[in-house]
XYZ file of N, CA and C in Angstrom:
669
model
N 76.694 88.687 74.045
C 76.188 88.704 72.675
C 75.189 87.557 72.463
N 75.571 86.333 72.943
C 74.684 85.195 72.796
C 73.380 85.417 73.542
N 73.480 86.061 74.732
C 72.273 86.336 75.522
C 71.335 87.260 74.774
N 71.897 88.313 74.149
C 71.059 89.263 73.420
C 70.388 88.600 72.237
N 71.125 87.730 71.538
C 70.551 87.019 70.392
C 69.422 86.101 70.856
N 69.622 85.461 72.020
C 68.603 84.563 72.556
C 67.319 85.317 72.858
N 67.434 86.483 73.537
C 66.245 87.267 73.861
C 65.588 87.811 72.603
N 66.383 88.190 71.610
C 65.825 88.674 70.352
C 65.030 87.561 69.678
N 65.555 86.323 69.743
C 64.846 85.177 69.170
C 63.511 84.957 69.860
N 63.496 85.105 71.197
C 62.254 84.948 71.957
C 61.230 85.985 71.525
N 61.669 87.251 71.397
C 60.754 88.331 71.008
C 60.165 88.073 69.622
N 61.027 87.668 68.681
C 60.562 87.407 67.317
C 59.586 86.245 67.300
N 59.897 85.194 68.066
C 59.033 84.018 68.109
C 57.671 84.351 68.689
N 57.659 85.040 69.842
C 56.397 85.408 70.466
C 55.596 86.344 69.573
N 56.294 87.278 68.920
C 55.613 88.194 68.012
C 54.967 87.462 66.848
N 55.662 86.454 66.331
C 55.123 85.670 65.223
C 53.889 84.894 65.646
N 53.946 84.326 66.868
C 52.804 83.578 67.388
C 51.602 84.496 67.548
N 51.836 85.700 68.127
C 50.740 86.649 68.321
C 50.149 87.072 66.985
N 51.036 87.343 66.018
C 50.563 87.786 64.704
C 49.712 86.710 64.044
N 50.186 85.447 64.097
C 49.446 84.357 63.475
C 48.101 84.144 64.152
N 48.087 84.239 65.496
C 46.840 84.047 66.229
C 45.857 85.167 65.941
N 46.377 86.388 65.842
C 45.513 87.550 65.667
C 44.793 87.535 64.326
N 45.357 86.828 63.342
C 44.731 86.801 62.031
C 43.378 86.102 62.041
N 43.138 85.265 63.048
C 41.883 84.519 63.090
C 41.029 84.890 64.297
N 41.493 85.805 65.115
C 40.733 86.209 66.292
C 40.020 87.528 66.044
N 38.754 87.646 66.437
C 38.066 88.932 66.328
C 38.764 89.979 67.187
N 38.976 91.162 66.636
C 39.683 92.209 67.362
C 38.943 92.604 68.637
N 37.605 92.614 68.575
C 36.822 92.979 69.754
C 37.120 92.024 70.894
N 37.213 90.745 70.589
C 37.481 89.738 71.608
C 38.856 89.943 72.245
N 39.862 90.222 71.422
C 41.225 90.409 71.921
C 41.313 91.648 72.814
N 40.740 92.752 72.358
C 40.792 93.996 73.119
C 39.978 93.884 74.409
N 38.813 93.251 74.342
C 37.999 93.083 75.549
C 38.711 92.232 76.596
N 39.401 91.202 76.145
C 40.131 90.332 77.074
C 41.261 91.100 77.754
N 41.997 91.898 76.971
C 43.078 92.700 77.534
C 42.528 93.749 78.502
N 41.411 94.369 78.142
C 40.802 95.391 78.984
C 40.345 94.805 80.317
N 39.720 93.640 80.255
C 39.239 92.990 81.474
C 40.407 92.631 82.391
N 41.475 92.123 81.810
C 42.635 91.727 82.606
C 43.242 92.914 83.336
N 43.247 94.065 82.707
C 43.926 95.231 83.274
C 42.972 96.250 83.898
N 41.728 95.856 84.099
C 40.801 96.722 84.811
C 40.446 97.986 84.062
N 40.176 97.847 82.766
C 39.876 98.994 81.916
C 38.572 98.731 81.159
N 37.777 99.776 80.954
C 36.593 99.715 80.099
C 36.913 100.428 78.793
N 36.664 99.762 77.657
C 36.842 100.383 76.341
C 35.644 100.014 75.470
N 34.716 100.927 75.363
C 33.530 100.710 74.533
C 33.682 101.427 73.198
N 32.863 101.039 72.248
C 32.853 101.754 70.969
C 32.178 103.102 71.191
N 32.868 104.209 70.926
C 32.281 105.528 71.190
C 31.128 105.859 70.240
N 30.357 106.821 70.629
C 29.202 107.236 69.821
C 29.684 107.727 68.446
N 28.871 107.468 67.457
C 29.139 107.870 66.071
C 30.386 107.219 65.482
N 30.787 106.066 66.040
C 31.886 105.272 65.493
C 31.397 103.840 65.264
N 32.053 103.146 64.352
C 31.727 101.751 64.076
C 33.018 100.968 63.859
N 32.927 99.651 63.906
C 34.099 98.800 63.696
C 34.473 98.814 62.218
N 35.721 99.183 61.939
C 36.178 99.272 60.551
C 36.761 97.963 60.053
N 37.282 97.167 60.969
C 37.896 95.895 60.593
C 37.668 94.896 61.713
N 37.150 93.732 61.398
C 36.797 92.762 62.435
C 38.014 92.067 63.035
N 39.057 91.837 62.214
C 40.266 91.205 62.721
C 41.238 92.255 63.247
N 42.252 91.788 63.957
C 43.253 92.691 64.516
C 43.886 93.541 63.404
N 43.984 94.833 63.655
C 44.615 95.758 62.712
C 46.023 96.066 63.207
N 47.024 95.898 62.337
C 48.414 96.154 62.697
C 48.863 97.473 62.075
N 49.399 98.338 62.913
C 49.900 99.633 62.436
C 51.371 99.742 62.805
N 52.209 99.964 61.804
C 53.649 100.094 62.040
C 54.058 101.544 61.805
N 54.995 101.996 62.632
C 55.444 103.377 62.470
C 56.925 103.493 62.792
N 57.659 104.087 61.875
C 59.050 104.440 62.126
C 59.899 103.283 62.612
N 60.810 103.579 63.505
C 61.712 102.602 64.080
C 61.895 102.890 65.566
N 62.251 101.850 66.313
C 62.757 102.083 67.660
C 64.221 102.486 67.498
N 64.719 103.221 68.452
C 66.111 103.653 68.380
C 66.825 103.249 69.656
N 68.042 102.720 69.520
C 68.840 102.374 70.690
C 70.138 103.172 70.655
N 70.646 103.492 71.817
C 71.849 104.310 71.910
C 73.071 103.410 72.026
N 74.054 103.624 71.166
C 75.315 102.890 71.201
C 76.323 103.733 71.984
N 76.589 103.377 73.259
C 77.492 104.203 74.085
C 78.924 104.216 73.566
N 79.331 103.173 72.845
C 80.707 103.131 72.337
C 80.926 104.146 71.216
N 79.891 104.300 70.367
C 80.009 105.245 69.255
C 79.326 106.574 69.556
N 78.568 106.611 70.663
C 77.897 107.860 71.032
C 76.835 108.286 70.055
N 76.081 107.321 69.498
C 75.046 107.667 68.529
C 73.864 106.719 68.657
N 72.729 107.182 68.111
C 71.506 106.380 68.114
C 71.436 105.556 66.834
N 70.913 104.325 66.956
C 70.795 103.448 65.801
C 69.382 102.894 65.701
N 68.961 102.653 64.465
C 67.657 102.038 64.254
C 67.681 100.611 64.784
N 66.559 100.190 65.360
C 66.511 98.839 65.916
C 65.364 98.034 65.311
N 64.134 98.484 65.457
C 63.001 97.709 64.946
C 61.793 98.612 64.772
N 60.815 98.132 64.025
C 59.585 98.881 63.836
C 58.816 99.037 65.145
N 58.134 100.147 65.316
C 57.227 100.338 66.442
C 55.821 100.497 65.884
N 54.841 100.552 66.758
C 53.477 100.713 66.293
C 52.487 100.187 67.295
N 51.378 99.654 66.810
C 50.326 99.154 67.700
C 49.501 98.127 66.942
N 48.766 97.315 67.706
C 47.860 96.325 67.125
C 46.606 96.290 67.981
N 45.457 96.276 67.333
C 44.231 96.261 68.120
C 42.979 96.395 67.272
N 41.982 97.052 67.834
C 40.671 97.218 67.202
C 40.603 98.554 66.482
N 40.365 98.500 65.163
C 40.280 99.717 64.359
C 38.831 100.150 64.219
N 38.563 101.383 64.617
C 37.228 101.978 64.511
C 37.268 103.137 63.523
N 36.108 103.452 62.967
C 36.006 104.583 62.045
C 34.782 105.412 62.393
N 34.926 106.729 62.313
C 33.774 107.589 62.560
C 32.774 107.417 61.430
N 31.518 107.594 61.739
C 30.464 107.397 60.734
C 30.607 108.360 59.557
N 31.242 109.518 59.793
C 31.441 110.469 58.701
C 32.757 110.223 57.948
N 33.516 109.199 58.362
C 34.764 108.760 57.734
C 35.871 109.806 57.775
N 35.779 110.768 58.656
C 36.815 111.787 58.782
C 37.857 111.423 59.841
N 37.635 110.310 60.539
C 38.528 109.941 61.633
C 38.537 108.427 61.804
N 39.696 107.870 62.102
C 39.817 106.478 62.503
C 40.528 106.412 63.851
N 40.176 105.419 64.647
C 40.710 105.293 65.999
C 41.109 103.849 66.239
N 42.336 103.649 66.711
C 42.839 102.313 67.007
C 42.960 102.128 68.515
N 42.192 101.168 69.056
C 42.335 100.754 70.451
C 43.442 99.702 70.503
N 44.537 100.004 71.152
C 45.635 99.048 71.241
C 45.256 97.877 72.143
N 45.719 96.680 71.764
C 45.463 95.477 72.569
C 46.553 95.258 73.612
N 47.609 96.095 73.590
C 48.696 95.952 74.551
C 48.478 96.937 75.694
N 48.129 96.422 76.860
C 47.835 97.268 78.010
C 48.650 96.821 79.217
N 48.941 97.778 80.095
C 49.520 97.451 81.390
C 50.964 96.997 81.333
N 51.718 97.343 82.389
C 53.092 96.898 82.514
C 54.030 97.480 81.482
N 53.604 98.524 80.783
C 54.437 99.148 79.754
C 54.789 100.564 80.202
N 56.052 100.896 80.173
C 56.492 102.225 80.581
C 56.180 103.229 79.465
N 55.220 104.111 79.731
C 54.826 105.052 78.677
C 55.967 105.980 78.284
N 56.902 106.231 79.213
C 58.035 107.114 78.900
C 58.892 106.522 77.782
N 59.037 105.202 77.780
C 59.818 104.550 76.732
C 59.138 104.692 75.373
N 57.799 104.542 75.365
C 57.058 104.689 74.114
C 57.175 106.113 73.587
N 56.991 107.087 74.461
C 57.073 108.485 74.043
C 58.480 108.813 73.554
N 59.482 108.269 74.242
C 60.866 108.496 73.820
C 61.084 107.955 72.416
N 60.548 106.764 72.121
C 60.663 106.202 70.775
C 59.939 107.067 69.756
N 58.759 107.570 70.125
C 58.011 108.442 69.218
C 58.825 109.686 68.869
N 59.438 110.289 69.872
C 60.210 111.508 69.641
C 61.454 111.223 68.804
N 62.085 110.081 69.033
C 63.253 109.721 68.233
C 62.858 109.466 66.782
N 61.662 108.905 66.568
C 61.184 108.715 65.198
C 60.943 110.044 64.505
N 60.356 110.991 65.241
C 60.096 112.310 64.669
C 61.401 113.000 64.276
N 62.424 112.862 65.128
C 63.704 113.542 64.884
C 64.676 112.693 64.089
N 64.219 111.511 63.619
C 65.081 110.597 62.867
C 66.314 110.183 63.678
N 66.087 109.954 64.976
C 67.147 109.424 65.831
C 68.211 110.418 66.237
N 67.958 111.709 66.080
C 68.996 112.684 66.416
C 69.015 113.040 67.899
N 67.996 112.631 68.639
C 67.925 112.881 70.078
C 68.059 114.373 70.398
N 67.574 115.207 69.472
C 67.711 116.646 69.652
C 66.359 117.324 69.841
N 65.315 116.542 69.937
C 63.967 117.085 69.990
C 63.547 117.302 71.438
N 62.854 118.387 71.704
C 62.444 118.725 73.067
C 61.067 118.138 73.368
N 60.959 117.466 74.505
C 59.704 116.870 74.948
C 58.606 117.924 74.981
N 58.916 119.078 75.551
C 57.920 120.135 75.739
C 57.391 120.696 74.424
N 58.164 120.568 73.352
C 57.757 121.119 72.064
C 56.787 120.210 71.311
N 56.703 118.948 71.696
C 55.907 117.996 70.919
C 54.871 117.228 71.727
N 55.045 117.148 73.026
C 54.148 116.341 73.848
C 53.293 117.236 74.735
N 51.980 117.060 74.636
C 51.057 117.732 75.540
C 50.759 116.790 76.705
N 51.021 117.258 77.907
C 50.808 116.435 79.102
C 49.670 117.033 79.932
N 48.745 116.180 80.360
C 47.600 116.612 81.147
C 47.490 115.734 82.391
N 47.026 116.325 83.463
C 46.828 115.568 84.694
C 45.767 116.250 85.548
N 45.679 115.841 86.813
C 44.754 116.503 87.722
C 43.328 116.003 87.630
N 42.419 116.807 88.155
C 41.022 116.399 88.292
C 40.325 116.167 86.958
N 40.671 116.957 85.952
C 39.986 116.827 84.660
C 40.227 115.458 84.049
N 41.474 115.003 84.044
C 41.802 113.691 83.494
C 41.216 112.591 84.365
N 41.245 112.804 85.666
C 40.667 111.826 86.598
C 39.165 111.693 86.364
N 38.495 112.822 86.161
C 37.050 112.814 85.962
C 36.676 112.189 84.626
N 37.453 112.456 83.598
C 37.126 111.948 82.266
C 37.403 110.451 82.119
N 38.556 110.011 82.652
C 38.983 108.638 82.382
C 39.358 107.828 83.625
N 39.329 108.443 84.793
C 39.817 107.752 85.983
C 41.312 107.552 85.928
N 42.013 108.357 85.122
C 43.449 108.206 84.893
C 44.252 109.230 85.688
N 45.546 108.963 85.804
C 46.453 109.915 86.446
C 46.929 110.970 85.451
N 47.226 110.522 84.233
C 47.815 111.422 83.241
C 47.349 111.074 81.838
N 47.421 112.067 80.954
C 47.151 111.877 79.533
C 48.239 112.592 78.745
N 48.755 111.919 77.726
C 49.792 112.492 76.874
C 49.325 112.432 75.419
N 49.552 113.522 74.687
C 49.200 113.602 73.275
C 50.408 114.073 72.478
N 50.669 113.434 71.349
C 51.708 113.947 70.454
C 51.357 113.594 69.021
N 51.702 114.497 68.123
C 51.418 114.298 66.705
C 52.595 113.601 66.034
N 52.280 112.644 65.172
C 53.299 111.923 64.421
C 53.125 112.210 62.939
N 54.156 112.655 62.252
C 54.046 112.892 60.806
C 53.894 111.570 60.070
N 52.932 111.498 59.161
C 52.692 110.270 58.387
C 52.512 110.614 56.919
N 52.722 109.608 56.083
C 52.387 109.731 54.668
C 50.878 109.547 54.526
N 50.228 110.259 53.611
C 48.780 110.075 53.422
C 48.450 108.616 53.150
N 47.403 108.106 53.791
C 46.996 106.725 53.559
C 45.497 106.689 53.291
N 45.127 105.912 52.292
C 43.731 105.833 51.879
C 43.086 104.567 52.415
N 41.944 104.722 53.049
C 41.182 103.595 53.550
C 39.699 103.906 53.399
N 38.976 102.982 52.822
C 37.536 103.129 52.671
C 37.169 104.465 52.015
N 37.880 104.799 50.933
C 37.628 106.007 50.136
C 37.894 107.305 50.897
N 38.589 107.226 52.020
C 38.966 108.433 52.761
C 40.490 108.484 52.841
N 41.059 109.677 52.794
C 42.510 109.845 52.846
C 42.881 110.467 54.188
N 43.634 109.720 54.979
C 44.044 110.185 56.306
C 45.446 110.765 56.229
N 45.564 111.999 56.668
C 46.805 112.762 56.498
C 47.459 113.170 57.813
N 46.763 112.960 58.930
C 47.288 113.363 60.235
C 47.170 112.203 61.217
N 48.129 112.129 62.133
C 48.148 111.060 63.126
C 48.418 111.649 64.502
N 47.634 111.231 65.457
C 47.780 111.690 66.841
C 47.879 110.470 67.743
N 48.934 110.405 68.533
C 49.088 109.297 69.474
C 48.675 109.770 70.857
N 47.940 108.926 71.559
C 47.373 109.301 72.854
C 47.665 108.202 73.869
N 48.181 108.599 75.018
C 48.452 107.664 76.107
C 47.666 108.082 77.345
N 46.999 107.114 77.968
C 46.410 107.315 79.283
C 47.162 106.418 80.257
N 47.487 106.943 81.435
C 48.223 106.151 82.405
C 47.569 106.233 83.777
N 47.656 105.121 84.487
C 47.253 105.071 85.880
C 48.182 104.093 86.569
N 49.135 104.619 87.338
C 50.155 103.764 87.926
C 50.947 103.084 86.822
N 50.987 101.767 86.866
C 51.705 100.997 85.854
C 50.840 100.657 84.644
N 49.569 101.013 84.690
C 48.663 100.641 83.605
C 48.618 101.718 82.529
N 48.793 101.280 81.305
C 48.832 102.178 80.153
C 47.761 101.797 79.152
N 47.041 102.794 78.623
C 46.134 102.584 77.487
C 46.666 103.429 76.342
N 46.823 102.800 75.196
C 47.446 103.445 74.045
C 46.432 103.554 72.912
N 46.299 104.749 72.331
C 45.384 104.989 71.219
C 46.126 105.632 70.051
N 45.688 105.314 68.843
C 46.203 105.980 67.644
C 45.010 106.589 66.914
N 45.080 107.896 66.671
C 44.032 108.595 65.931
C 44.555 108.940 64.533
N 43.719 108.720 63.525
C 44.023 109.135 62.159
C 42.932 110.098 61.696
N 43.345 111.205 61.078
C 42.387 112.223 60.644
C 42.585 112.578 59.174
N 41.475 112.862 58.495
C 41.545 113.542 57.209
C 41.843 115.012 57.504
N 42.071 115.800 56.475
C 42.308 117.232 56.710
C 41.113 117.858 57.421
N 39.915 117.493 56.976
C 38.704 118.043 57.607
C 38.573 117.546 59.047
N 38.832 116.255 59.265
C 38.724 115.701 60.600
C 39.724 116.316 61.566
N 40.908 116.622 61.059
C 41.949 117.217 61.908
C 41.517 118.581 62.428
N 40.789 119.327 61.615
C 40.307 120.630 62.049
C 39.312 120.486 63.211
N 38.668 119.322 63.308
C 37.681 119.076 64.361
C 38.170 118.019 65.355
N 39.493 117.904 65.504
C 40.063 116.828 66.324
C 39.609 116.870 67.774
N 39.423 118.065 68.340
C 38.972 118.159 69.728
C 37.585 117.541 69.894
N 36.767 117.712 68.898
C 35.421 117.127 68.913
C 35.502 115.597 68.936
N 36.406 115.031 68.134
C 36.548 113.578 68.110
C 37.146 113.046 69.410
N 38.118 113.752 69.960
C 38.748 113.289 71.203
C 37.735 113.187 72.339
N 36.732 114.042 72.313
C 35.745 114.040 73.394
C 34.822 112.820 73.364
N 34.795 112.080 72.240
C 33.893 110.926 72.186
C 34.355 109.806 73.117
N 35.596 109.877 73.593
C 36.082 108.851 74.517
C 35.548 109.055 75.934
N 35.037 110.248 76.218
C 34.462 110.497 77.546
C 33.281 109.552 77.765
N 33.368 108.741 78.789
C 32.307 107.786 79.075
C 32.467 106.460 78.344
N 33.327 106.430 77.315
C 33.550 105.191 76.568
C 34.805 104.466 77.043
N 35.764 105.219 77.569
C 37.023 104.647 78.047
C 37.312 105.164 79.447
N 37.560 104.254 80.376
C 37.951 104.675 81.722
C 38.499 103.488 82.508
N 39.285 103.817 83.522
C 39.843 102.810 84.417
C 38.821 102.463 85.497
N 38.717 101.163 85.795
C 37.885 100.742 86.914
C 38.583 101.111 88.224
N 37.800 101.214 89.282
C 38.383 101.484 90.591
C 39.117 100.254 91.099
N 40.149 100.494 91.889
C 40.908 99.379 92.430
C 41.928 98.846 91.439
N 42.757 97.923 91.897
C 43.803 97.352 91.066
C 43.355 96.013 90.494
N 43.823 95.672 89.273
C 43.478 94.362 88.707
C 44.117 93.238 89.518
N 43.599 92.034 89.348
C 44.037 90.901 90.166
C 45.519 90.598 90.009
N 46.048 90.748 88.787
C 47.454 90.401 88.575
C 48.381 91.330 89.350
N 47.982 92.596 89.532
C 48.797 93.518 90.302
C 48.729 93.188 91.789
N 47.554 92.810 92.252
C 47.397 92.440 93.664
C 48.220 91.199 93.980
N 48.173 90.203 93.079
C 48.936 88.970 93.295
C 50.436 89.243 93.291
N 50.873 90.123 92.397
C 52.303 90.420 92.315
C 52.797 91.114 93.567
N 52.018 92.079 94.069
C 52.417 92.786 95.283
C 52.448 91.852 96.478
N 51.486 90.921 96.513
C 51.459 89.953 97.610
C 52.691 89.069 97.563
N 53.072 88.639 96.357
C 54.255 87.783 96.211
C 55.525 88.527 96.618
N 55.573 89.824 96.310
C 56.747 90.619 96.667
C 56.878 90.819 98.167
N 55.731 90.845 98.858
C 55.751 91.054 100.301
C 55.970 89.777 101.086
N 55.733 88.626 100.427
C 55.921 87.334 101.120
C 57.406 87.010 101.307
C-alpha cells in the first residue's frame, strides 16, 4: 500500500511539474523536441494553422483499473492528451498533436478508451469500435506499422466560434514508438473527415532507423 502511494505521489508531482512548465513553453517547441527525440516528423498540414501557441490540455473520461477482489472495474484518473492544437482554415476541424511519444503501449490507451466508452463495464468489443490498418498503405503514408482509429463520444464544445461535436482518436505505431492524435469535428467537418485525415500524408511520418535512445537501451541490454 505504501509503495503504491509513493508511486502515485511521484506521478502527481511529475505531472504538476510538466503542467507548470508547459504553461510558459511554446507548444511547437515541446512537440518538435519530442518528435526529434523519437525519430518522428510532425509538420503543420496544409490548410491548417496553429490555434493555440501554448500547450493545449485535453482531458477525457477516466482510466479504469480492475479490482480482482471485487471482480469489477473502478475509476482511477482522467485520461487525455497534451500538445499542439491546430485548426483547419475553414474551422470545421481541430487536430491535436500529442507531445507524449514513444515507450507507450498503445493497447493500454485503446483499452482505456474502450472502457470510457462503455463506462467501465468491460463489455465492449474491440472490433465494433476500433478500425485497425496495417500493411503497405500505412507504411507508404506514414512509415508506420499500424494505424488505429476510434470514435469517442463527447459533449459539444465551442472554440473560436465553431462547435465541435465529434471526436476521433488516432494512433500510429512503429515498434515501441507511438504517435497519438486527437481530431475534433463540427457536424459539417465530420461528414468530410476522410478528407481531413488525408492532410497528414507527407506531414507526419517516422524517420528510417531507430532513435538514439532505443539504440543505447538495446546496447545496454546486450552488455
